[in-house]
mmCIF file of C-alpha atoms in Angstrom:
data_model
loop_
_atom_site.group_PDB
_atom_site.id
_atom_site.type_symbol
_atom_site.label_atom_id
_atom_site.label_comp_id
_atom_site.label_asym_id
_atom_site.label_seq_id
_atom_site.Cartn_x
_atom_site.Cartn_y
_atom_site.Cartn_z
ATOM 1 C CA UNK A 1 168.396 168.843 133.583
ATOM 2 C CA UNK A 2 171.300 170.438 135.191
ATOM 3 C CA UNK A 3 173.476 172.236 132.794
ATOM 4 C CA UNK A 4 176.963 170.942 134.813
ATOM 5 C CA UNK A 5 175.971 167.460 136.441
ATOM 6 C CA UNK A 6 177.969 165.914 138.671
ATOM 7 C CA UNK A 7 179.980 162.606 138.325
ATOM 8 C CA UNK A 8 178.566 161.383 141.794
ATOM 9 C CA UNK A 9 174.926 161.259 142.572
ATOM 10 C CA UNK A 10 173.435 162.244 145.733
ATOM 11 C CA UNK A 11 170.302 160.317 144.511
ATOM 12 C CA UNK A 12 169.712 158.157 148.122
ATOM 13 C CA UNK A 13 167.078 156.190 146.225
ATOM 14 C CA UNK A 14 169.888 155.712 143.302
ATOM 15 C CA UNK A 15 172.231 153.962 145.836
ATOM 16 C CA UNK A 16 169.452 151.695 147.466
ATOM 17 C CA UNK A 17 168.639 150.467 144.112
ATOM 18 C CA UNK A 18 172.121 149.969 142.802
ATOM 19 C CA UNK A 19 173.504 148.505 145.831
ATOM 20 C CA UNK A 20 170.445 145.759 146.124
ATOM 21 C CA UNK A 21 171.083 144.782 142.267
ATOM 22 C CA UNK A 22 175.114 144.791 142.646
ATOM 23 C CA UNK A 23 174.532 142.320 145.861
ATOM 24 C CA UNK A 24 171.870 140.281 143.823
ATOM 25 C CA UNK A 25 174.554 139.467 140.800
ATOM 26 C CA UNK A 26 177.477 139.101 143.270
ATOM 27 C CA UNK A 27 174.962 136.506 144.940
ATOM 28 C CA UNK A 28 173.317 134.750 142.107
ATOM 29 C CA UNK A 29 177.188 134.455 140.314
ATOM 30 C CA UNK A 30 178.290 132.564 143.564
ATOM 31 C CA UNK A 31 175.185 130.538 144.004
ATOM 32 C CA UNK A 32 175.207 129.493 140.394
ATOM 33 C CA UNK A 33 179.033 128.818 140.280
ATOM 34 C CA UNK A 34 179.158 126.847 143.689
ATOM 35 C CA UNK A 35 176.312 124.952 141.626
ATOM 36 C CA UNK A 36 179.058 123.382 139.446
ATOM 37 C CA UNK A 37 181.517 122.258 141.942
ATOM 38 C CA UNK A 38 183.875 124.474 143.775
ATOM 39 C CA UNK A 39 184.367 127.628 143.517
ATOM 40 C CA UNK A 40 188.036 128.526 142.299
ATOM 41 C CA UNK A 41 189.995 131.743 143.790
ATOM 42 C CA UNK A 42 189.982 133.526 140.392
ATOM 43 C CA UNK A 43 186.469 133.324 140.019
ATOM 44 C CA UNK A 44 185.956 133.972 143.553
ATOM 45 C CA UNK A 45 188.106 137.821 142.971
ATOM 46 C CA UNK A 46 186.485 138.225 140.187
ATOM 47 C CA UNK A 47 183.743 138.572 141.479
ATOM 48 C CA UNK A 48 184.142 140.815 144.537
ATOM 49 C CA UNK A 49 185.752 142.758 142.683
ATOM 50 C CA UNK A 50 183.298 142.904 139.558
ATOM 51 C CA UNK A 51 181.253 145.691 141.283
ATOM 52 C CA UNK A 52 184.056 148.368 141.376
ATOM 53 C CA UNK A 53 184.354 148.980 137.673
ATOM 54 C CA UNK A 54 180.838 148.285 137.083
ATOM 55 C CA UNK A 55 180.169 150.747 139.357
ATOM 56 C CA UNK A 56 182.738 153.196 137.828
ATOM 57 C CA UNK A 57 181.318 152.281 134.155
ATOM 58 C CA UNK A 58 177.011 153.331 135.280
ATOM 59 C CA UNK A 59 178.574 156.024 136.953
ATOM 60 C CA UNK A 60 180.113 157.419 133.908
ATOM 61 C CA UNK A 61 177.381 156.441 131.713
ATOM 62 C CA UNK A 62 174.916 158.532 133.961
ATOM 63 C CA UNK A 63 176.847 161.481 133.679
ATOM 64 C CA UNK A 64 177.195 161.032 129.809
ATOM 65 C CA UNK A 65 173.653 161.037 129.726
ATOM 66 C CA UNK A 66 173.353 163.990 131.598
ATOM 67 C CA UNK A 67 175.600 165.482 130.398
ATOM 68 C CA UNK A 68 174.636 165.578 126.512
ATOM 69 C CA UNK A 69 170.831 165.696 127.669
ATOM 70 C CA UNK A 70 169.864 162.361 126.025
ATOM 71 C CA UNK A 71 166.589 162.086 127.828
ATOM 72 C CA UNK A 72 165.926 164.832 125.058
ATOM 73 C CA UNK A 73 166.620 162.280 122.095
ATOM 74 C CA UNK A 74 163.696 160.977 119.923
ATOM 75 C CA UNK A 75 163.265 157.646 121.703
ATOM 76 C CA UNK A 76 164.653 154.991 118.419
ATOM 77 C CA UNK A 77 168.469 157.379 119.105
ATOM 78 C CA UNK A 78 168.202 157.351 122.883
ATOM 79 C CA UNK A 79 167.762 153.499 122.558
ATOM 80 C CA UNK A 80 170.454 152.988 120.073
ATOM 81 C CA UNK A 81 172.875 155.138 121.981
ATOM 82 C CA UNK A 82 172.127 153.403 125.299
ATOM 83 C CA UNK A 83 173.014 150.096 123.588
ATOM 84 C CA UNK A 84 176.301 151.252 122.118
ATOM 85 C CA UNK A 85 177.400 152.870 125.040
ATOM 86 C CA UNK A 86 176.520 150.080 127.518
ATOM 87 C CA UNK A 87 178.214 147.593 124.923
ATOM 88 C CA UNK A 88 181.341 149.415 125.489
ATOM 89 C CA UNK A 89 180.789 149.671 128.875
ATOM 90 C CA UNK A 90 180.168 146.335 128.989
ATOM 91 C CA UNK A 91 183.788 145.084 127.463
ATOM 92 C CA UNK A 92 185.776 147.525 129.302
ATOM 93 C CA UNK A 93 184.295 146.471 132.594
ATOM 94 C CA UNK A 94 185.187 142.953 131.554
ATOM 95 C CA UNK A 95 188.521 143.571 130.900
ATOM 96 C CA UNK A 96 189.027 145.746 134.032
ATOM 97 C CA UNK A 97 188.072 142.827 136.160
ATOM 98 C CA UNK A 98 190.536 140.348 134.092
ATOM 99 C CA UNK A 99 192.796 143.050 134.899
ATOM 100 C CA UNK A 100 192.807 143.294 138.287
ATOM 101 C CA UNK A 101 192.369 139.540 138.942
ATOM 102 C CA UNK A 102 194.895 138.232 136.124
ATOM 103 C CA UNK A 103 198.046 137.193 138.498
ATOM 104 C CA UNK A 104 195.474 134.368 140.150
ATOM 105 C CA UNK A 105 193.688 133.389 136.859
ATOM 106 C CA UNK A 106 197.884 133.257 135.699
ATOM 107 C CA UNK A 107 197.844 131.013 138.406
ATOM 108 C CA UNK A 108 194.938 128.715 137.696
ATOM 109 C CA UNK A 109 195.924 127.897 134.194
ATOM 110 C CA UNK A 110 197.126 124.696 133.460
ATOM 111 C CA UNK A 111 200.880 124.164 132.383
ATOM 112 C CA UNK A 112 201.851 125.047 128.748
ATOM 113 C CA UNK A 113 197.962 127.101 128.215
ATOM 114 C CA UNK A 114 198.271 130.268 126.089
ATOM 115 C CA UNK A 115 196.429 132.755 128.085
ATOM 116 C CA UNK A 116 195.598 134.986 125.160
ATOM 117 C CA UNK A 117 192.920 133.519 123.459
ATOM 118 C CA UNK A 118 191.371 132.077 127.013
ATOM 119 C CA UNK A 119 191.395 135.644 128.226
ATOM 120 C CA UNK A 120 190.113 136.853 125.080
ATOM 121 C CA UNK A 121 187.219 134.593 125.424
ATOM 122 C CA UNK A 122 186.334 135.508 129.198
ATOM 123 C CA UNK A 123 186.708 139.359 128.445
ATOM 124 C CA UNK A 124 184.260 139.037 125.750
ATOM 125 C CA UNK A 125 181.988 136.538 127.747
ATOM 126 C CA UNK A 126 182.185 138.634 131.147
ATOM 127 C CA UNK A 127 181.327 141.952 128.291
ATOM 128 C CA UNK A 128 178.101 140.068 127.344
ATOM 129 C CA UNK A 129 176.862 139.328 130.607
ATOM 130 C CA UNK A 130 178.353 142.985 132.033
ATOM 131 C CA UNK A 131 176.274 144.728 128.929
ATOM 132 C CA UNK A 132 173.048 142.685 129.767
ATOM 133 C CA UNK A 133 173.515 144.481 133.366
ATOM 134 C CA UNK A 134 174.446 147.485 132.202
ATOM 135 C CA UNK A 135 171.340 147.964 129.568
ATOM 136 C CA UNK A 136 168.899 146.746 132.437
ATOM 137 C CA UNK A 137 170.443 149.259 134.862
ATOM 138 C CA UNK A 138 170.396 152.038 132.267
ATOM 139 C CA UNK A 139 166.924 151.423 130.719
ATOM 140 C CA UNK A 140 165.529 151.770 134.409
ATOM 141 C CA UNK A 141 167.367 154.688 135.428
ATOM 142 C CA UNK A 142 166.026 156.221 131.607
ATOM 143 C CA UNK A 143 162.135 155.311 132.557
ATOM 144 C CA UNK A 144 162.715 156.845 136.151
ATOM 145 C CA UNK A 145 164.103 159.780 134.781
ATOM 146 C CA UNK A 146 161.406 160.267 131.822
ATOM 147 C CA UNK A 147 158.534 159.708 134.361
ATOM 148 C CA UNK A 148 160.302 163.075 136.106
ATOM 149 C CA UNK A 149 160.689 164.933 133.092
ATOM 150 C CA UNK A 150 157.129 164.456 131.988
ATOM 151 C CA UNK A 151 155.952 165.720 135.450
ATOM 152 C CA UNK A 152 158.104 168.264 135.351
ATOM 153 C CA UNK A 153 156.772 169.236 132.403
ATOM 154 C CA UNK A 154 153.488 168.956 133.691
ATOM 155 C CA UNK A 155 154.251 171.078 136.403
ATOM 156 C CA UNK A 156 155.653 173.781 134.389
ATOM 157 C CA UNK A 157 152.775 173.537 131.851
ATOM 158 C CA UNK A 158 150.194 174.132 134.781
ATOM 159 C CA UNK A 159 152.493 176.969 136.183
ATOM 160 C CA UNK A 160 151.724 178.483 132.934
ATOM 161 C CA UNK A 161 148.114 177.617 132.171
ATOM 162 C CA UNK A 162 147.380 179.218 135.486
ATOM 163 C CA UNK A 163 149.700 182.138 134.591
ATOM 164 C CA UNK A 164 147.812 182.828 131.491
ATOM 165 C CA UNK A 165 144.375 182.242 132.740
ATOM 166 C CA UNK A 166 145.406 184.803 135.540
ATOM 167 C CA UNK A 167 146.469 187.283 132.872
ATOM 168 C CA UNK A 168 143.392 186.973 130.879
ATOM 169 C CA UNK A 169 141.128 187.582 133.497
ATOM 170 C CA UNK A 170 142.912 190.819 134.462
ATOM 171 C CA UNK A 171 143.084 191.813 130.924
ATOM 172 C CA UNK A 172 138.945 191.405 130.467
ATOM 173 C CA UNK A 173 138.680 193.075 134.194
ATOM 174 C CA UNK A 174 140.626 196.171 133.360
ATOM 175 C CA UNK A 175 138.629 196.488 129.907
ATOM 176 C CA UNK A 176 135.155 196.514 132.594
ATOM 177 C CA UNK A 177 136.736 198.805 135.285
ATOM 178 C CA UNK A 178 136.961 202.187 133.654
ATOM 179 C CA UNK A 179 133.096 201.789 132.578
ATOM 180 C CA UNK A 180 131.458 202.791 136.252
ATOM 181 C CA UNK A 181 134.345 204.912 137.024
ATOM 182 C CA UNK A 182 133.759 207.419 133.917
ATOM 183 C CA UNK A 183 129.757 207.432 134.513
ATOM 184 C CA UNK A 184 130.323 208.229 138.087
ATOM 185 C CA UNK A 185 132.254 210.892 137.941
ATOM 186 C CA UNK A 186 129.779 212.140 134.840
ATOM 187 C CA UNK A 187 127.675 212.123 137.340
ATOM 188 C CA UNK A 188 129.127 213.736 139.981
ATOM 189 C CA UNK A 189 129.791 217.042 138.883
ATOM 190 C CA UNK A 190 126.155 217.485 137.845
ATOM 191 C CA UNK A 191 125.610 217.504 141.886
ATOM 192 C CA UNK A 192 128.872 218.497 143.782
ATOM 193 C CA UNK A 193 128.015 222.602 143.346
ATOM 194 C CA UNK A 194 124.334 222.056 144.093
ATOM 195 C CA UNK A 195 123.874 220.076 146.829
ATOM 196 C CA UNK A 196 126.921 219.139 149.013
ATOM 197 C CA UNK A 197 125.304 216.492 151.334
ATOM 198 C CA UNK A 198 124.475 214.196 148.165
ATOM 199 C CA UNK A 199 127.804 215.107 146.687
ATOM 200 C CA UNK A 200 129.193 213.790 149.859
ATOM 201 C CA UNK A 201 127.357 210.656 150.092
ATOM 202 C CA UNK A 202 127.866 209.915 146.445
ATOM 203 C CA UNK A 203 131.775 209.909 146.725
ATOM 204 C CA UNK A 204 131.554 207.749 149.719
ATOM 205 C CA UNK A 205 129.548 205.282 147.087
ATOM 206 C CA UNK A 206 132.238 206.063 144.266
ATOM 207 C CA UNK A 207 134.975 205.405 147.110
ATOM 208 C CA UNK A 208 133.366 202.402 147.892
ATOM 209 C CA UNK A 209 132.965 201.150 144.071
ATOM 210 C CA UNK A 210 136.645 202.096 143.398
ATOM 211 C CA UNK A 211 137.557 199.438 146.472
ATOM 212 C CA UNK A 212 135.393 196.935 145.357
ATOM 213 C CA UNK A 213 137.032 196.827 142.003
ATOM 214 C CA UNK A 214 140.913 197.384 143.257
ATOM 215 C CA UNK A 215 140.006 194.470 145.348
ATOM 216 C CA UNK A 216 137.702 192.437 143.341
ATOM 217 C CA UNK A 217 140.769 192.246 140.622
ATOM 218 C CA UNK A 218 142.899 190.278 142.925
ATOM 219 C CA UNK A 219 140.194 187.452 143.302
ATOM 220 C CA UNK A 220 138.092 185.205 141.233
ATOM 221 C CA UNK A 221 135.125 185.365 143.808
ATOM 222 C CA UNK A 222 133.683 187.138 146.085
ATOM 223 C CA UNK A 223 130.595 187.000 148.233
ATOM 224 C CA UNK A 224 127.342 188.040 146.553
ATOM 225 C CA UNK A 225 126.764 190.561 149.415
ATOM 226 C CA UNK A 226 129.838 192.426 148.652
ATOM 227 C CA UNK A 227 128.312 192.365 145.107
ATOM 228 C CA UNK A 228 124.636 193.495 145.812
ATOM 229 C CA UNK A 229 126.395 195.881 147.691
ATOM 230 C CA UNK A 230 128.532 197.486 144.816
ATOM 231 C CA UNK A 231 125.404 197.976 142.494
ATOM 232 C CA UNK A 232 123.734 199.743 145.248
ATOM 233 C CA UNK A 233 126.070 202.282 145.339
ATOM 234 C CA UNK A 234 126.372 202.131 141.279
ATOM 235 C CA UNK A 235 122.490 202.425 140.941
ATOM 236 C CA UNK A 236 122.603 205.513 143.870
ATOM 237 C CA UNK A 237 125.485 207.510 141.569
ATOM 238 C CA UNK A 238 122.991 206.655 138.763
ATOM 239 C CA UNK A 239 119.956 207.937 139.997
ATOM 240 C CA UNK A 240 121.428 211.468 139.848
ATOM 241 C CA UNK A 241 121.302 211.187 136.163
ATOM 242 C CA UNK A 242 118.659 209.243 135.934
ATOM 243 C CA UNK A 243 116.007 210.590 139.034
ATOM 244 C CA UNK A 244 112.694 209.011 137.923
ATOM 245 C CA UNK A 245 113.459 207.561 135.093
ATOM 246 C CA UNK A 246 115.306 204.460 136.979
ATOM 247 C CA UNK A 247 112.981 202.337 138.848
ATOM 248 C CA UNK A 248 114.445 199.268 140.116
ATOM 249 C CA UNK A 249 112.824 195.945 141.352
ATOM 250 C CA UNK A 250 114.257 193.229 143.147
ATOM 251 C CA UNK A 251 113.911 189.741 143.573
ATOM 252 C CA UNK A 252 116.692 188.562 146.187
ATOM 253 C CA UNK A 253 115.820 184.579 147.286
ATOM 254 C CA UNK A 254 117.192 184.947 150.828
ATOM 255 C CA UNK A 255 120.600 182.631 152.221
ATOM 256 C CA UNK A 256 122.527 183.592 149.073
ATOM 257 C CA UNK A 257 124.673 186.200 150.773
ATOM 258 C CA UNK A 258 127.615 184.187 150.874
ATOM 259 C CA UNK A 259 127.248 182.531 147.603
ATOM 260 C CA UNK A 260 130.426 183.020 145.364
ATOM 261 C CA UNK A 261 130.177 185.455 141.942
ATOM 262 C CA UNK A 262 133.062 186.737 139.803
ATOM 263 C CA UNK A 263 133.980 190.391 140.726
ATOM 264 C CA UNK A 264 131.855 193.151 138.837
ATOM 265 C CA UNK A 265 129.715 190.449 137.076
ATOM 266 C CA UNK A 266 126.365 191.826 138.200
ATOM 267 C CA UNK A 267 127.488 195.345 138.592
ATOM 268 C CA UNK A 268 128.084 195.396 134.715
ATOM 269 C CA UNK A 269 125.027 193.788 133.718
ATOM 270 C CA UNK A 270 123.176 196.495 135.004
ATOM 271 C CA UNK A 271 125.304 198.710 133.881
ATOM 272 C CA UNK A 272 124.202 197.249 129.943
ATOM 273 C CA UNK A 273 120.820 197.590 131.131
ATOM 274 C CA UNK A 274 120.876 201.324 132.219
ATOM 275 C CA UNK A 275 123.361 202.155 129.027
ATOM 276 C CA UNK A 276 121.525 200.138 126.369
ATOM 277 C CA UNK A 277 118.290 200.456 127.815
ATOM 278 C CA UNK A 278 117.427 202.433 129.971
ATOM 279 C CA UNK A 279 119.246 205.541 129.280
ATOM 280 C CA UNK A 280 117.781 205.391 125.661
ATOM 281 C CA UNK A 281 114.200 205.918 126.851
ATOM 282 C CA UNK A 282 112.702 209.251 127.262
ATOM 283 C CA UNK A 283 110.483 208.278 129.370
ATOM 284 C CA UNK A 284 113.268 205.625 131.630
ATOM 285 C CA UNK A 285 111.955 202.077 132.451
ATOM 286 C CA UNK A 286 112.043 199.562 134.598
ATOM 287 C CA UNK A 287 115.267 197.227 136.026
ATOM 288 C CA UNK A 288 114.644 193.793 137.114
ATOM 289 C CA UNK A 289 117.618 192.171 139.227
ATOM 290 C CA UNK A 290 116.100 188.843 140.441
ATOM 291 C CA UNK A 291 118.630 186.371 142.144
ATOM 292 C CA UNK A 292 117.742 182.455 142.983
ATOM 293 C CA UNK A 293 119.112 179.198 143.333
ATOM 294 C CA UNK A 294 116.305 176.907 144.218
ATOM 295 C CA UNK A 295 117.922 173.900 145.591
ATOM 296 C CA UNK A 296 120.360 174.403 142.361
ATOM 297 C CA UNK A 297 123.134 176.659 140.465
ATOM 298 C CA UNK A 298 122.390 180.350 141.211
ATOM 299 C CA UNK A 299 120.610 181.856 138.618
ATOM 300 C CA UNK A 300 121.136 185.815 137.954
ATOM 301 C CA UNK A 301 118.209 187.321 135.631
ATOM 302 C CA UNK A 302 118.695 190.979 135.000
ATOM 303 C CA UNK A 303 116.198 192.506 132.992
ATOM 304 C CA UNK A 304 115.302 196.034 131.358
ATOM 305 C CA UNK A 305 112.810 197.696 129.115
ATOM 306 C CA UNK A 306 114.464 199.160 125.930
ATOM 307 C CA UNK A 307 113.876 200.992 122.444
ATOM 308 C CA UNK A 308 112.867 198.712 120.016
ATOM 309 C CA UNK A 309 114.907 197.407 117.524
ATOM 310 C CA UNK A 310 115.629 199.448 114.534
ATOM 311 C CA UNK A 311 116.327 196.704 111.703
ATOM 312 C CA UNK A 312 118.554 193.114 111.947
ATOM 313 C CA UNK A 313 120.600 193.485 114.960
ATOM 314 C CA UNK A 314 124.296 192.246 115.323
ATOM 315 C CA UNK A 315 124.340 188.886 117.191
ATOM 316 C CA UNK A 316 120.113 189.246 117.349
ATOM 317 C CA UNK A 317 120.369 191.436 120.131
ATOM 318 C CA UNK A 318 121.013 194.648 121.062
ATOM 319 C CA UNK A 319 123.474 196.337 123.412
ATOM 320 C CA UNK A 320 125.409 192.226 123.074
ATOM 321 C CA UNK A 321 128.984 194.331 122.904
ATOM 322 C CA UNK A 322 132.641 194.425 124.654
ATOM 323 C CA UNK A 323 130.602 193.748 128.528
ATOM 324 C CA UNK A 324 128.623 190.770 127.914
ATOM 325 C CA UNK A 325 132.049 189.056 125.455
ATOM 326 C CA UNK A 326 133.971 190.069 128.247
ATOM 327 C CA UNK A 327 131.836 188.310 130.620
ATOM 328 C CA UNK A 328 131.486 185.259 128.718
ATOM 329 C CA UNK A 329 134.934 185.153 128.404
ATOM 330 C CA UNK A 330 135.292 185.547 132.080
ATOM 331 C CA UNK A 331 132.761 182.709 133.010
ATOM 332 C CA UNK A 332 134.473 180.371 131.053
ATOM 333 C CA UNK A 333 137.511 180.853 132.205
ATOM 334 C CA UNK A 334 136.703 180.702 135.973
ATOM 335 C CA UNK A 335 133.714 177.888 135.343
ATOM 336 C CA UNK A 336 134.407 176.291 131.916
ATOM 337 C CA UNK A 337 131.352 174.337 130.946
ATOM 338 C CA UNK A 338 129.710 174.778 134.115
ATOM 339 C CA UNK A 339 128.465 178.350 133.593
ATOM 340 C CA UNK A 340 126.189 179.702 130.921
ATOM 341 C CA UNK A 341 125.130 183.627 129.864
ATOM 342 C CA UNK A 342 121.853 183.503 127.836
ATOM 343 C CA UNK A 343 120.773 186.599 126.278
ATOM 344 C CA UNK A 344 117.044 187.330 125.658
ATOM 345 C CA UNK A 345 115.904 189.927 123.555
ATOM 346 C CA UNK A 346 112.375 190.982 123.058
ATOM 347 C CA UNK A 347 110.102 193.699 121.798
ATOM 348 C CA UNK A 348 111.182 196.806 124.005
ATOM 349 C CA UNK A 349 112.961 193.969 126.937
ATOM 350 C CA UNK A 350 116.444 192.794 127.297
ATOM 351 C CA UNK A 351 117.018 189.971 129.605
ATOM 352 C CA UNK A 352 120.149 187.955 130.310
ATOM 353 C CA UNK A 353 120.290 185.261 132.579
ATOM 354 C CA UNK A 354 123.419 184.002 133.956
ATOM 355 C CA UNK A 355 124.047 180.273 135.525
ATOM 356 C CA UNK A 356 126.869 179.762 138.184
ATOM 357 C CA UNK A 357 127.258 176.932 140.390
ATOM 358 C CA UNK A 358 126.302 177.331 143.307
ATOM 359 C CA UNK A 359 129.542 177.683 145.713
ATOM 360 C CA UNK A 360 130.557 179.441 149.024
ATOM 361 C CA UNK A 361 133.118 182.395 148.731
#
């Protein structure tokens, strides 16, 4: 709410709806009167005039309520202070209308009538029937304006959920980034002094792998070809380290080039492999990197051969550190239930196999 609310709303839908009920009492009163013989003048003023101070009295109860915030109050306060304050509201307009129409009710009364105690009685009758009004008035004006703080709330509680979610996933991103970047330039100045060409090719590929992740952390998904094309150029700057020792298959189902992935998700799971695999073998091995959907969710299988395990592993598999968490983490941010990591571990073989749904970037 407003911190300074103002006495008069600008509300158009307010009016419509306070207008309409104001007409229907000023017409049901007259109706309903004229039902009991004829209407006298008093009666008559009264009620055109009734409307003003009610008017004045909602109008001052809405800024009230505004004004001390008591669409905040636990709902058994915010009931009992809408009661009081309508009750009030309720005998004061009452006695504003006797008020204003008292030299004709004066009139009206018969010779030698005290007009105290009849007055008395029609301030206190005209309070009932002005605090029934009032409560019905104020009670739909309260549900109106809880239905708008609950979407408001709503609102801001999505603003935030997505301002969270965006933060986490460029938190986990920026703990994957610096992992190609150091192991290319490792590898680079093993090459830059002896031959220039290759140098020269492979800091195109690091260029391109340094644009692919400045750009790939300002999205959620990207195309798999943009993807495929990143390892590429992560395998070539690996290769110098490597030579022989990497040998790469592929299995690439074709019409998946535009099929959406998470930035960097492939690129680091062979990055595992050649870190906790293959770069632990003497003699190298071999990297799988098969891709499919099958008239289904995309399925990512990378696999590579390893050492064999040394004694109980953490988690039952080795090499299942910071990446793959990260990337679980990820995938359940951007998927929820919808994407699953499953981590294979055999005698001198790693496989994980990834599950995304199969969407168009």
């Amino acid at each position: 709410m407003s911190a300074s609310p103002t006495f008069w709303p600008r509300e158009r839908g307010l009016w419509l709806y306070h207008l309409g009920a104001c007409a229907a009492v000023v017409g049901l009163t007259l109706l309903s009167g004229r039902a009991w013989g004829p209407i006298s003048t008093s009666l008559l003023a009264a009620t055109t005039v009734w409307p003003l101070p009610f008017t004045a009295a909602l109008l001052l109860l809405r800024w009230l309520y505004l004004r001390r915030d008591a669409g905040a109050l636990p709902i058994g306060r915010l009931v009992a202070w809408t009661l009081l304050a309508c009750s009030l509201a309720g005998l004061a307009v009452a006695a504003a209308v006797q008020a204003l129409v008292l030299p004709l009710t004066l009139r009206e009364l018969p010779p030698g009538t005290a007009p105290g105690p009849l007055l008395l009685r029609w301030v206190v009758s005209g309070g009932l029937q002005a605090q029934l009004f009032l409560c019905a008035w104020a009670f739909v004006y309260i549900g109106i304006d809880t239905q708008r703080r609950a979407r408001a709330a709503e609102l801001v509680g999505l603003r935030l959920s997505h301002s969270l979610r965006e933060a986490q996933l460029a938190q986990l991103a920026s703990q994957l980034n610096p992992h190609f970047l150091f192991n290319a330039l490792n590898n680079l100045r093993f090459v830059v002094h002896e031959d220039p060409p290759r140098a020269d090719a492979l800091v195109l590929a690091l260029s391109r792998l340094l644009r692919h992740s400045l750009q790939g952390s300002r999205r959620d998904t990207l195309p798999l070809a943009e993807e495929l094309e990143a390892v590429r150029d992560y395998l070539a700057l690996m290769r110098v380290q490597l030579e022989e020792r990497l040998r790469v298959d592929w299995q690439l189902a074709p019409g998946l080039e535009q099929a959406a992935v998470p930035p960097m998700l492939l690129q680091l799971l062979v990055e595992n492999a050649i870190k906790h695999g293959l770069e632990r073998l003497p003699g190298g091995g071999r990297l799988l990197i098969a891709l499919h959907a099958e008239g289904g969710p995309l399925q990512i299988r990378v696999r590579n051969d390893c050492p064999a395990p040394q004694g109980p592993q953490p988690g039952g598999a080795p090499g299942l550190g910071l990446g793959l968490n990260n990337l679980r983490q990820r995938l359940l941010l951007l998927y929820g239930p919808r994407a699953q990591l499953e981590v294979q571990a055999g005698t001198g073989s790693f496989e994980v196999c990834v599950q995304l749904p199969l969407e168009t970037a």
